[in-house]
Short mmCIF file of C-alpha atoms in Angstrom, two decimals:
data_model
loop_
_atom_site.label_atom_id
_atom_site.label_comp_id
_atom_site.label_asym_id
_atom_site.label_seq_id
_atom_site.Cartn_x
_atom_site.Cartn_y
_atom_site.Cartn_z
CA UNK A 1 0.00 0.00 0.00
CA UNK A 2 2.67 2.50 -1.09
CA UNK A 3 2.18 6.05 -2.32
CA UNK A 4 2.40 5.03 -5.97
CA UNK A 5 -0.40 2.48 -5.54
CA UNK A 6 -2.63 5.02 -3.77
CA UNK A 7 -1.98 7.66 -6.43
CA UNK A 8 -2.89 5.12 -9.10
CA UNK A 9 -6.19 4.35 -7.36
CA UNK A 10 -6.96 8.06 -7.03
CA UNK A 11 -6.24 8.59 -10.73
CA UNK A 12 -8.55 5.72 -11.72
CA UNK A 13 -11.30 7.08 -9.46
CA UNK A 14 -10.89 10.51 -11.03
CA UNK A 15 -11.28 8.85 -14.44
CA UNK A 16 -14.39 6.99 -13.14
CA UNK A 17 -12.79 3.73 -14.28
CA UNK A 18 -14.75 1.37 -12.03
CA UNK A 19 -13.60 -1.82 -13.76
CA UNK A 20 -9.89 -1.18 -13.21
CA UNK A 21 -10.43 -0.06 -9.62
CA UNK A 22 -12.40 -3.23 -8.98
CA UNK A 23 -9.52 -5.29 -10.40
CA UNK A 24 -7.14 -3.66 -7.93
CA UNK A 25 -9.47 -4.39 -5.01
CA UNK A 26 -10.42 -7.98 -5.79
CA UNK A 27 -7.42 -9.60 -4.06
CA UNK A 28 -7.18 -7.17 -1.14
CA UNK A 29 -8.11 -8.09 2.42
CA UNK A 30 -10.82 -5.85 3.99
CA UNK A 31 -8.20 -4.42 6.37
CA UNK A 32 -6.06 -3.38 3.36
CA UNK A 33 -9.05 -1.80 1.62
CA UNK A 34 -9.81 0.07 4.87
CA UNK A 35 -6.22 1.33 4.99
CA UNK A 36 -6.61 2.51 1.40
CA UNK A 37 -9.86 4.31 2.22
CA UNK A 38 -8.18 6.05 5.17
CA UNK A 39 -5.85 7.71 2.64
CA UNK A 40 -8.70 8.83 0.37
CA UNK A 41 -11.15 11.68 0.80
CA UNK A 42 -14.77 10.76 1.68
CA UNK A 43 -15.98 11.03 -1.93
CA UNK A 44 -13.21 8.75 -3.19
CA UNK A 45 -13.91 6.27 -0.38
CA UNK A 46 -17.58 6.33 -1.34
CA UNK A 47 -16.63 5.40 -4.91
CA UNK A 48 -14.68 2.41 -3.53
CA UNK A 49 -17.60 1.26 -1.40
CA UNK A 50 -19.98 1.21 -4.36
CA UNK A 51 -17.78 -1.46 -5.96
CA UNK A 52 -17.79 -3.82 -2.94
CA UNK A 53 -20.32 -6.49 -2.11
CA UNK A 54 -22.27 -5.96 1.09
CA UNK A 55 -20.30 -8.35 3.30
CA UNK A 56 -16.92 -6.98 2.21
CA UNK A 57 -18.17 -3.39 2.56
CA UNK A 58 -19.25 -4.12 6.14
CA UNK A 59 -15.90 -5.70 6.99
CA UNK A 60 -14.02 -2.76 5.50
CA UNK A 61 -16.08 -0.25 7.47
CA UNK A 62 -15.25 -2.06 10.72
CA UNK A 63 -11.52 -1.83 9.97
CA UNK A 64 -11.51 1.88 9.09
CA UNK A 65 -10.03 4.58 11.31
CA UNK A 66 -12.77 5.86 13.64
CA UNK A 67 -12.49 9.51 12.64
CA UNK A 68 -12.43 8.71 8.91
CA UNK A 69 -15.37 6.32 9.35
CA UNK A 70 -17.41 8.92 11.22
CA UNK A 71 -16.82 11.50 8.48
CA UNK A 72 -17.71 8.91 5.85
CA UNK A 73 -20.94 7.84 7.57
CA UNK A 74 -22.15 11.44 7.86
CA UNK A 75 -22.39 11.51 4.05
CA UNK A 76 -24.52 8.35 3.81
CA UNK A 77 -28.30 8.08 4.40
CA UNK A 78 -29.35 6.14 7.51
CA UNK A 79 -31.25 3.56 5.45
CA UNK A 80 -28.13 2.78 3.41
CA UNK A 81 -26.04 2.38 6.57
CA UNK A 82 -28.61 -0.03 7.99
CA UNK A 83 -29.14 -2.20 4.93
CA UNK A 84 -25.67 -1.99 3.36
CA UNK A 85 -23.53 -2.28 6.48
CA UNK A 86 -25.24 -3.02 9.80
CA UNK A 87 -27.26 -5.96 8.41
CA UNK A 88 -23.98 -7.69 7.54
CA UNK A 89 -22.13 -6.97 10.80
CA UNK A 90 -21.79 -8.82 14.07
CA UNK A 91 -23.57 -7.01 16.88
CA UNK A 92 -20.36 -5.90 18.63
CA UNK A 93 -19.07 -4.32 15.40
CA UNK A 94 -22.44 -2.70 14.74
CA UNK A 95 -22.44 -1.21 18.24
CA UNK A 96 -18.92 0.18 17.74
CA UNK A 97 -20.12 1.84 14.55
CA UNK A 98 -23.28 3.22 16.19
CA UNK A 99 -21.40 4.72 19.14
CA UNK A 100 -19.66 7.11 16.73
CA UNK A 101 -22.99 8.64 15.72
CA UNK A 102 -25.39 10.98 17.51
CA UNK A 103 -28.62 9.65 19.04
CA UNK A 104 -30.88 10.87 16.24
CA UNK A 105 -28.77 9.12 13.62
CA UNK A 106 -28.72 5.95 15.75
CA UNK A 107 -32.51 5.91 15.97
CA UNK A 108 -32.86 6.43 12.24
CA UNK A 109 -30.52 3.52 11.48
CA UNK A 110 -32.25 1.22 13.99
CA UNK A 111 -35.62 1.98 12.40
CA UNK A 112 -34.34 0.68 9.05
CA UNK A 113 -32.91 -2.62 10.36
CA UNK A 114 -35.25 -5.36 9.17
CA UNK A 115 -34.05 -8.01 11.63
CA UNK A 116 -35.90 -6.98 14.81
CA UNK A 117 -33.85 -9.37 16.95
CA UNK A 118 -30.59 -7.85 15.72
CA UNK A 119 -31.92 -4.32 16.29
CA UNK A 120 -32.94 -5.31 19.81
CA UNK A 121 -29.50 -6.74 20.55
CA UNK A 122 -27.86 -3.53 19.35
CA UNK A 123 -30.15 -1.40 21.52
CA UNK A 124 -29.37 -3.58 24.55
CA UNK A 125 -25.60 -3.41 23.97
CA UNK A 126 -25.64 0.37 23.49
CA UNK A 127 -26.88 0.69 27.08
CA UNK A 128 -23.65 -0.71 28.48
CA UNK A 129 -20.60 1.41 29.23
CA UNK A 130 -18.20 1.03 26.30
CA UNK A 131 -15.34 0.39 28.73
CA UNK A 132 -16.98 -2.70 30.20
CA UNK A 133 -17.45 -6.28 29.01
CA UNK A 134 -21.07 -5.50 28.16
CA UNK A 135 -20.05 -2.71 25.82
CA UNK A 136 -17.47 -4.88 24.06
CA UNK A 137 -19.27 -8.23 23.74
CA UNK A 138 -21.15 -9.68 20.79
CA UNK A 139 -24.20 -11.89 20.93
CA UNK A 140 -23.27 -14.20 18.04
CA UNK A 141 -22.22 -17.60 19.46
CA UNK A 142 -23.19 -21.26 19.47
CA UNK A 143 -25.24 -22.23 22.53
CA UNK A 144 -26.56 -25.69 23.47
CA UNK A 145 -28.65 -27.00 26.36
CA UNK A 146 -27.10 -29.32 28.93
CA UNK A 147 -30.03 -31.76 28.64
CA UNK A 148 -29.75 -32.31 24.89
CA UNK A 149 -28.56 -35.61 23.48
CA UNK A 150 -25.62 -35.75 21.06
CA UNK A 151 -27.74 -36.00 17.88
CA UNK A 152 -29.96 -33.14 19.03
CA UNK A 153 -26.92 -31.08 19.98
CA UNK A 154 -25.23 -31.67 16.62
CA UNK A 155 -28.37 -30.69 14.70
CA UNK A 156 -28.73 -27.44 16.62
CA UNK A 157 -25.06 -26.60 16.29
CA UNK A 158 -25.26 -26.95 12.51
CA UNK A 159 -28.23 -24.59 12.34
CA UNK A 160 -26.60 -21.95 14.52
CA UNK A 161 -23.22 -22.22 12.76
CA UNK A 162 -24.77 -21.22 9.43
CA UNK A 163 -25.23 -17.69 10.76
CA UNK A 164 -21.68 -17.31 12.11
CA UNK A 165 -18.35 -16.43 10.50
CA UNK A 166 -16.23 -17.97 13.28
CA UNK A 167 -16.89 -20.49 16.05
CA UNK A 168 -14.59 -20.20 19.05
CA UNK A 169 -16.40 -22.19 21.73
CA UNK A 170 -19.73 -23.95 22.13
CA UNK A 171 -21.35 -22.78 25.36
CA UNK A 172 -23.64 -24.95 27.48
CA UNK A 173 -26.59 -23.46 29.38
CA UNK A 174 -29.36 -24.86 31.59
CA UNK A 175 -33.09 -24.37 31.17
CA UNK A 176 -32.80 -20.94 32.83
CA UNK A 177 -30.09 -19.85 30.33
CA UNK A 178 -27.39 -19.83 33.00
CA UNK A 179 -23.88 -20.72 31.83
CA UNK A 180 -22.96 -24.25 32.91
CA UNK A 181 -19.96 -25.23 30.81
CA UNK A 182 -18.21 -25.49 27.47
CA UNK A 183 -18.85 -28.34 25.07
CA UNK A 184 -15.58 -29.73 23.64
CA UNK A 185 -15.97 -30.50 19.94
CA UNK A 186 -13.81 -33.59 20.39
CA UNK A 187 -16.48 -35.09 22.66
CA UNK A 188 -19.01 -34.82 19.85
CA UNK A 189 -16.99 -37.39 17.93
CA UNK A 190 -15.85 -39.67 20.74
CA UNK A 191 -18.93 -39.76 23.02
CA UNK A 192 -21.82 -42.22 22.53
CA UNK A 193 -24.91 -40.77 20.91
CA UNK A 194 -26.97 -41.58 23.98
CA UNK A 195 -24.90 -39.28 26.18
CA UNK A 196 -26.31 -35.95 27.28
CA UNK A 197 -24.30 -32.76 26.89
CA UNK A 198 -24.03 -32.23 30.67
CA UNK A 199 -22.19 -35.52 31.07
CA UNK A 200 -19.36 -34.58 28.70
CA UNK A 201 -19.10 -30.78 29.04
CA UNK A 202 -16.26 -28.95 30.77
CA UNK A 203 -17.84 -27.49 33.89
CA UNK A 204 -17.24 -24.11 35.53
CA UNK A 205 -15.77 -22.25 32.55
CA UNK A 206 -13.86 -18.99 32.97
CA UNK A 207 -16.27 -16.09 32.44
CA UNK A 208 -16.59 -12.36 33.13
CA UNK A 209 -19.45 -10.27 34.45
CA UNK A 210 -21.18 -7.79 32.19
CA UNK A 211 -19.81 -4.88 34.27
CA UNK A 212 -16.21 -6.14 34.29
CA UNK A 213 -13.74 -3.52 33.01
CA UNK A 214 -12.02 -4.08 29.67
CA UNK A 215 -8.61 -4.10 31.38
CA UNK A 216 -9.71 -6.98 33.61
CA UNK A 217 -11.18 -8.84 30.62
CA UNK A 218 -7.87 -8.52 28.78
CA UNK A 219 -5.92 -9.76 31.80
CA UNK A 220 -8.24 -12.77 32.17
CA UNK A 221 -7.91 -13.73 28.50
CA UNK A 222 -4.13 -13.38 28.72
CA UNK A 223 -3.88 -15.34 31.98
CA UNK A 224 -5.87 -18.33 30.76
CA UNK A 225 -4.75 -18.20 27.09
CA UNK A 226 -8.30 -17.88 25.76
CA UNK A 227 -9.44 -16.89 22.28
CA UNK A 228 -12.89 -15.89 23.56
CA UNK A 229 -14.58 -15.50 26.92
CA UNK A 230 -18.29 -15.74 27.83
CA UNK A 231 -20.09 -12.81 29.48
CA UNK A 232 -22.77 -13.40 32.12
CA UNK A 233 -25.22 -11.17 33.95
CA UNK A 234 -25.71 -10.80 37.70
CA UNK A 235 -27.52 -14.17 38.02
CA UNK A 236 -25.16 -16.11 35.76
CA UNK A 237 -27.15 -16.08 32.53
CA UNK A 238 -25.10 -16.21 29.34
CA UNK A 239 -25.62 -13.01 27.37
CA UNK A 240 -22.63 -12.76 25.05
CA UNK A 241 -18.96 -13.40 24.37
CA UNK A 242 -15.84 -11.32 23.82
CA UNK A 243 -13.25 -12.46 21.30
CA UNK A 244 -9.53 -11.85 21.60
CA UNK A 245 -9.37 -9.64 18.48
CA UNK A 246 -11.83 -7.18 20.02
CA UNK A 247 -9.85 -7.13 23.25
CA UNK A 248 -6.57 -6.44 21.44
CA UNK A 249 -8.14 -3.51 19.60
CA UNK A 250 -9.28 -2.02 22.91
CA UNK A 251 -5.93 -2.66 24.62
CA UNK A 252 -4.11 -0.93 21.76
CA UNK A 253 -6.42 2.08 21.94
CA UNK A 254 -6.03 2.27 25.72
CA UNK A 255 -2.24 2.09 25.40
CA UNK A 256 -2.30 4.92 22.87
CA UNK A 257 -4.48 7.03 25.17
CA UNK A 258 -2.22 6.39 28.16
CA UNK A 259 0.91 7.19 26.13
CA UNK A 260 -0.56 10.47 24.95
CA UNK A 261 -1.76 11.32 28.46
CA UNK A 262 1.70 10.60 29.83
CA UNK A 263 3.16 12.82 27.11
CA UNK A 264 1.03 15.77 28.17
CA UNK A 265 -1.75 15.55 25.57
CA UNK A 266 -5.17 16.33 27.01
CA UNK A 267 -7.15 14.48 24.32
CA UNK A 268 -6.76 11.73 21.73
CA UNK A 269 -5.06 13.07 18.59
CA UNK A 270 -3.64 11.61 15.40
CA UNK A 271 -0.92 12.88 13.08
CA UNK A 272 -3.50 13.72 10.41
CA UNK A 273 -5.74 15.78 12.73
CA UNK A 274 -6.16 19.43 11.88
CA UNK A 275 -4.05 22.21 13.42
CA UNK A 276 -6.80 23.39 15.79
CA UNK A 277 -7.36 19.93 17.31
CA UNK A 278 -3.64 19.30 17.77
CA UNK A 279 -3.16 22.73 19.32
CA UNK A 280 -6.00 22.34 21.82
CA UNK A 281 -4.68 18.90 22.78
CA UNK A 282 -1.17 20.19 23.51
CA UNK A 283 -1.77 23.68 24.87
CA UNK A 284 -3.25 22.91 28.36
CA UNK A 285 -0.16 21.14 29.74
CA UNK A 286 2.12 23.63 28.01
CA UNK A 287 0.33 26.44 29.85
CA UNK A 288 0.63 24.53 33.12
CA UNK A 289 4.34 24.02 32.39
CA UNK A 290 4.67 27.74 31.71
CA UNK A 291 3.07 28.54 35.07
CA UNK A 292 5.43 26.06 36.72
CA UNK A 293 8.38 27.76 35.06
CA UNK A 294 7.21 31.17 36.26
CA UNK A 295 6.85 29.70 39.75
CA UNK A 296 10.41 28.44 39.56
CA UNK A 297 11.71 31.82 38.47
CA UNK A 298 9.87 33.46 41.38
CA UNK A 299 11.47 31.00 43.81
CA UNK A 300 14.94 31.64 42.42
CA UNK A 301 14.30 35.40 42.40
CA UNK A 302 14.06 35.36 46.20
CA UNK A 303 17.64 34.13 46.50
CA UNK A 304 19.55 36.91 44.71
CA UNK A 305 21.88 37.32 47.66
CA UNK A 306 22.69 33.61 47.70
CA UNK A 307 23.59 33.62 44.00
CA UNK A 308 25.64 36.78 44.48
CA UNK A 309 27.64 35.10 47.21
CA UNK A 310 27.87 31.74 45.44
CA UNK A 311 27.42 32.27 41.66
CA UNK A 312 28.52 28.70 40.95
CA UNK A 313 25.23 27.49 42.49
CA UNK A 314 23.43 28.52 39.28
CA UNK A 315 25.38 25.90 37.33
CA UNK A 316 23.50 23.09 39.06
CA UNK A 317 19.92 24.30 38.60
CA UNK A 318 19.42 22.12 35.45
CA UNK A 319 20.93 19.12 37.28
CA UNK A 320 18.58 19.43 40.26
CA UNK A 321 15.47 19.97 38.14
CA UNK A 322 16.32 17.32 35.54
CA UNK A 323 17.26 14.65 38.09
CA UNK A 324 14.07 15.20 40.10
CA UNK A 325 11.92 14.99 36.97
CA UNK A 326 13.66 11.85 35.72
CA UNK A 327 13.49 10.03 39.05
CA UNK A 328 9.81 10.92 39.54
CA UNK A 329 8.90 9.80 36.03
CA UNK A 330 10.76 6.50 36.49
CA UNK A 331 9.01 5.74 39.78
CA UNK A 332 5.56 6.67 38.52
CA UNK A 333 6.04 4.71 35.27
CA UNK A 334 6.83 1.52 37.20
CA UNK A 335 3.80 2.01 39.45
CA UNK A 336 1.46 2.75 36.53
CA UNK A 337 2.68 -0.35 34.72
CA UNK A 338 2.13 -2.46 37.84
CA UNK A 339 -1.39 -1.10 38.31
CA UNK A 340 -2.19 -1.71 34.65
CA UNK A 341 -1.15 -5.38 34.62
CA UNK A 342 -2.48 -6.04 38.16
CA UNK A 343 0.93 -7.04 39.50
CA UNK A 344 0.50 -4.19 42.00
CA UNK A 345 -2.50 -3.51 44.22
CA UNK A 346 -3.30 0.09 45.20
CA UNK A 347 -4.10 -1.23 48.70
CA UNK A 348 -0.40 -2.00 49.26
CA UNK A 349 0.62 1.66 49.24
CA UNK A 350 2.76 1.54 52.40
CA UNK A 351 4.62 -1.57 51.26
CA UNK A 352 5.37 -0.09 47.85
CA UNK A 353 6.44 3.29 49.25
CA UNK A 354 8.82 1.52 51.65
CA UNK A 355 10.32 -0.50 48.80
CA UNK A 356 10.69 2.60 46.63
CA UNK A 357 12.30 4.49 49.51
CA UNK A 358 15.00 1.80 49.81
CA UNK A 359 15.68 1.94 46.05
CA UNK A 360 15.73 5.75 46.20
CA UNK A 361 18.15 5.66 49.15
CA UNK A 362 20.63 3.60 47.14
CA UNK A 363 20.28 5.73 44.00
CA UNK A 364 20.43 9.00 45.94
CA UNK A 365 23.57 7.92 47.79
CA UNK A 366 25.41 6.94 44.61
CA UNK A 367 24.42 10.08 42.69
CA UNK A 368 25.25 12.39 45.61
CA UNK A 369 28.65 10.82 46.17
CA UNK A 370 29.55 11.13 42.49
CA UNK A 371 28.56 14.80 42.40
CA UNK A 372 30.35 15.44 45.70
CA UNK A 373 33.53 13.89 44.30
CA UNK A 374 33.32 16.08 41.18
CA UNK A 375 32.75 19.27 43.18
CA UNK A 376 35.42 18.32 45.71
CA UNK A 377 37.96 18.18 42.90
CA UNK A 378 36.72 21.32 41.17
CA UNK A 379 35.85 23.65 44.07
CA UNK A 380 37.53 22.11 47.09
CA UNK A 381 36.21 20.60 50.34
CA UNK A 382 35.26 23.89 52.00
CA UNK A 383 33.16 25.36 49.17
CA UNK A 384 29.44 25.64 49.90
CA UNK A 385 28.57 24.21 46.48
CA UNK A 386 30.50 21.02 47.23
CA UNK A 387 28.21 19.77 49.96
CA UNK A 388 25.00 21.75 49.32
CA UNK A 389 24.52 20.31 45.82
CA UNK A 390 25.12 16.76 47.03
CA UNK A 391 22.74 17.08 49.97
CA UNK A 392 20.14 18.75 47.76
CA UNK A 393 20.41 15.99 45.16
CA UNK A 394 19.98 13.37 47.88
CA UNK A 395 16.84 15.10 49.17
CA UNK A 396 15.41 15.64 45.67
CA UNK A 397 15.89 12.00 44.62
CA UNK A 398 14.26 10.75 47.83
CA UNK A 399 11.31 13.12 47.49
CA UNK A 400 10.82 12.49 43.74
CA UNK A 401 10.86 8.71 44.20
CA UNK A 402 8.32 8.70 47.00
CA UNK A 403 6.16 11.35 45.32
CA UNK A 404 6.26 9.46 42.02
CA UNK A 405 5.05 6.36 43.86
CA UNK A 406 2.31 7.97 45.94
CA UNK A 407 0.68 10.04 43.19
CA UNK A 408 -0.33 7.24 40.75
CA UNK A 409 -1.48 4.98 43.60
CA UNK A 410 -3.59 7.82 45.02
CA UNK A 411 -5.05 8.56 41.58
CA UNK A 412 -5.92 4.86 41.20
CA UNK A 413 -7.82 4.94 44.50
CA UNK A 414 -9.67 8.06 43.34
CA UNK A 415 -10.63 6.28 40.07
CA UNK A 416 -8.54 8.71 37.99
CA UNK A 417 -6.31 7.39 35.22
CA UNK A 418 -2.88 7.08 36.89
CA UNK A 419 -1.14 7.49 33.51
CA UNK A 420 -1.37 11.23 34.07
CA UNK A 421 1.23 10.80 36.82
CA UNK A 422 3.92 9.73 34.35
CA UNK A 423 3.74 12.95 32.37
CA UNK A 424 4.28 16.68 32.87
CA UNK A 425 2.43 16.67 36.20
CA UNK A 426 5.25 14.79 37.94
CA UNK A 427 8.02 16.64 36.09
CA UNK A 428 6.63 20.11 36.86
CA UNK A 429 5.91 19.34 40.52
CA UNK A 430 9.32 17.79 41.10
CA UNK A 431 10.99 20.72 39.38
CA UNK A 432 9.36 23.25 41.70
CA UNK A 433 9.88 21.22 44.89
CA UNK A 434 13.44 20.44 43.81
CA UNK A 435 14.28 24.14 43.47
CA UNK A 436 12.77 24.90 46.87
CA UNK A 437 14.82 22.13 48.47
CA UNK A 438 17.99 23.20 46.67
CA UNK A 439 17.79 26.84 47.63
CA UNK A 440 16.56 26.12 51.14
CA UNK A 441 19.40 23.71 51.87
CA UNK A 442 21.94 26.12 50.35
CA UNK A 443 20.76 28.97 52.58
CA UNK A 444 20.89 26.78 55.67
CA UNK A 445 24.43 25.63 54.90
CA UNK A 446 25.79 29.05 53.89
#
């Protein structure tokens, strides 16, 4: 999908040469066609979609970039969206598509869906929070009753499978639709035909509740090496399943959001977003950083006499600020990672702070001794800068480590994304506190 290929497609679209465009698309995977459409304007993408069959068009739409897809859908009538795309999508994909649209557009599309059961499933799924298992699951799956015999089970499985693209697991329910187990396909071949499903099923399958967070769903799938996981309601009834491909999409998006948040971006942005959106995403933390810088200058401005007496102290301002920011970012990054993969519990704050304090003590001692040695050689043993910089560095490293540990764990307890603690927030705070410690210790030792 290089630039030459895309330019060729654009030229053929401009020439309205549908036959040649169709030849180029025939061997492409839906994900590749979606990537192509992301590089086209909405009108050119619309030309592409007219050449695709309904099933391929639906698959391509699912794979498209969300912003491009939203812009594309705004050009298309609701009836066309319903009958050309939604009718050929799994419910979880249809819900993802619908969430991008406003409520009026959603209602219009739902009114044009001929399959009332599918429309009802979509309405039900839209009620769930998109960051929970309920908002991510699909309702397409093979389900059998625990009291069925093997021939009856096989017959029903064949009928249900005709409507599905992929079969991951066959779920077993009781008469009240509660999840009881998973039916191994191998047993269908090796078990006697007189056996009932409940006698050969794998009992107590791994499942998640409808309100389970996506992060926890992803961790469960990873822990037990699953390709899909059933979703149950508060009384254990089977209501859907989540497949690993949907989870990976969500994990990737969450990672991108956390990375941008840690980088000081206040909203989700892409490289192809317009100037206004990119500016508004970057400006808030830059303004906060500017205020922090002014605060630093005000702190330093109160110590004119100290700098006049010891001008060499100014040489170490970048060292103090940079070291504090780096140490704080390192500590917070480790904590955020631990909270994200559940290897760390926010309840163990004291234990983690103690551990971080020991690590900080070792690091602070080594760094301080190295700086002391350098200043001892350069300025001599009696110079104020020799011991004040080393003591200040020791204090800054200790504070930054503990602060970088406490902040993300506190944010986690307050249900705020702790990723914010790995970004400018930590760096700015440590910079200001570091300067206060540096100048305060220098004054005391002068």
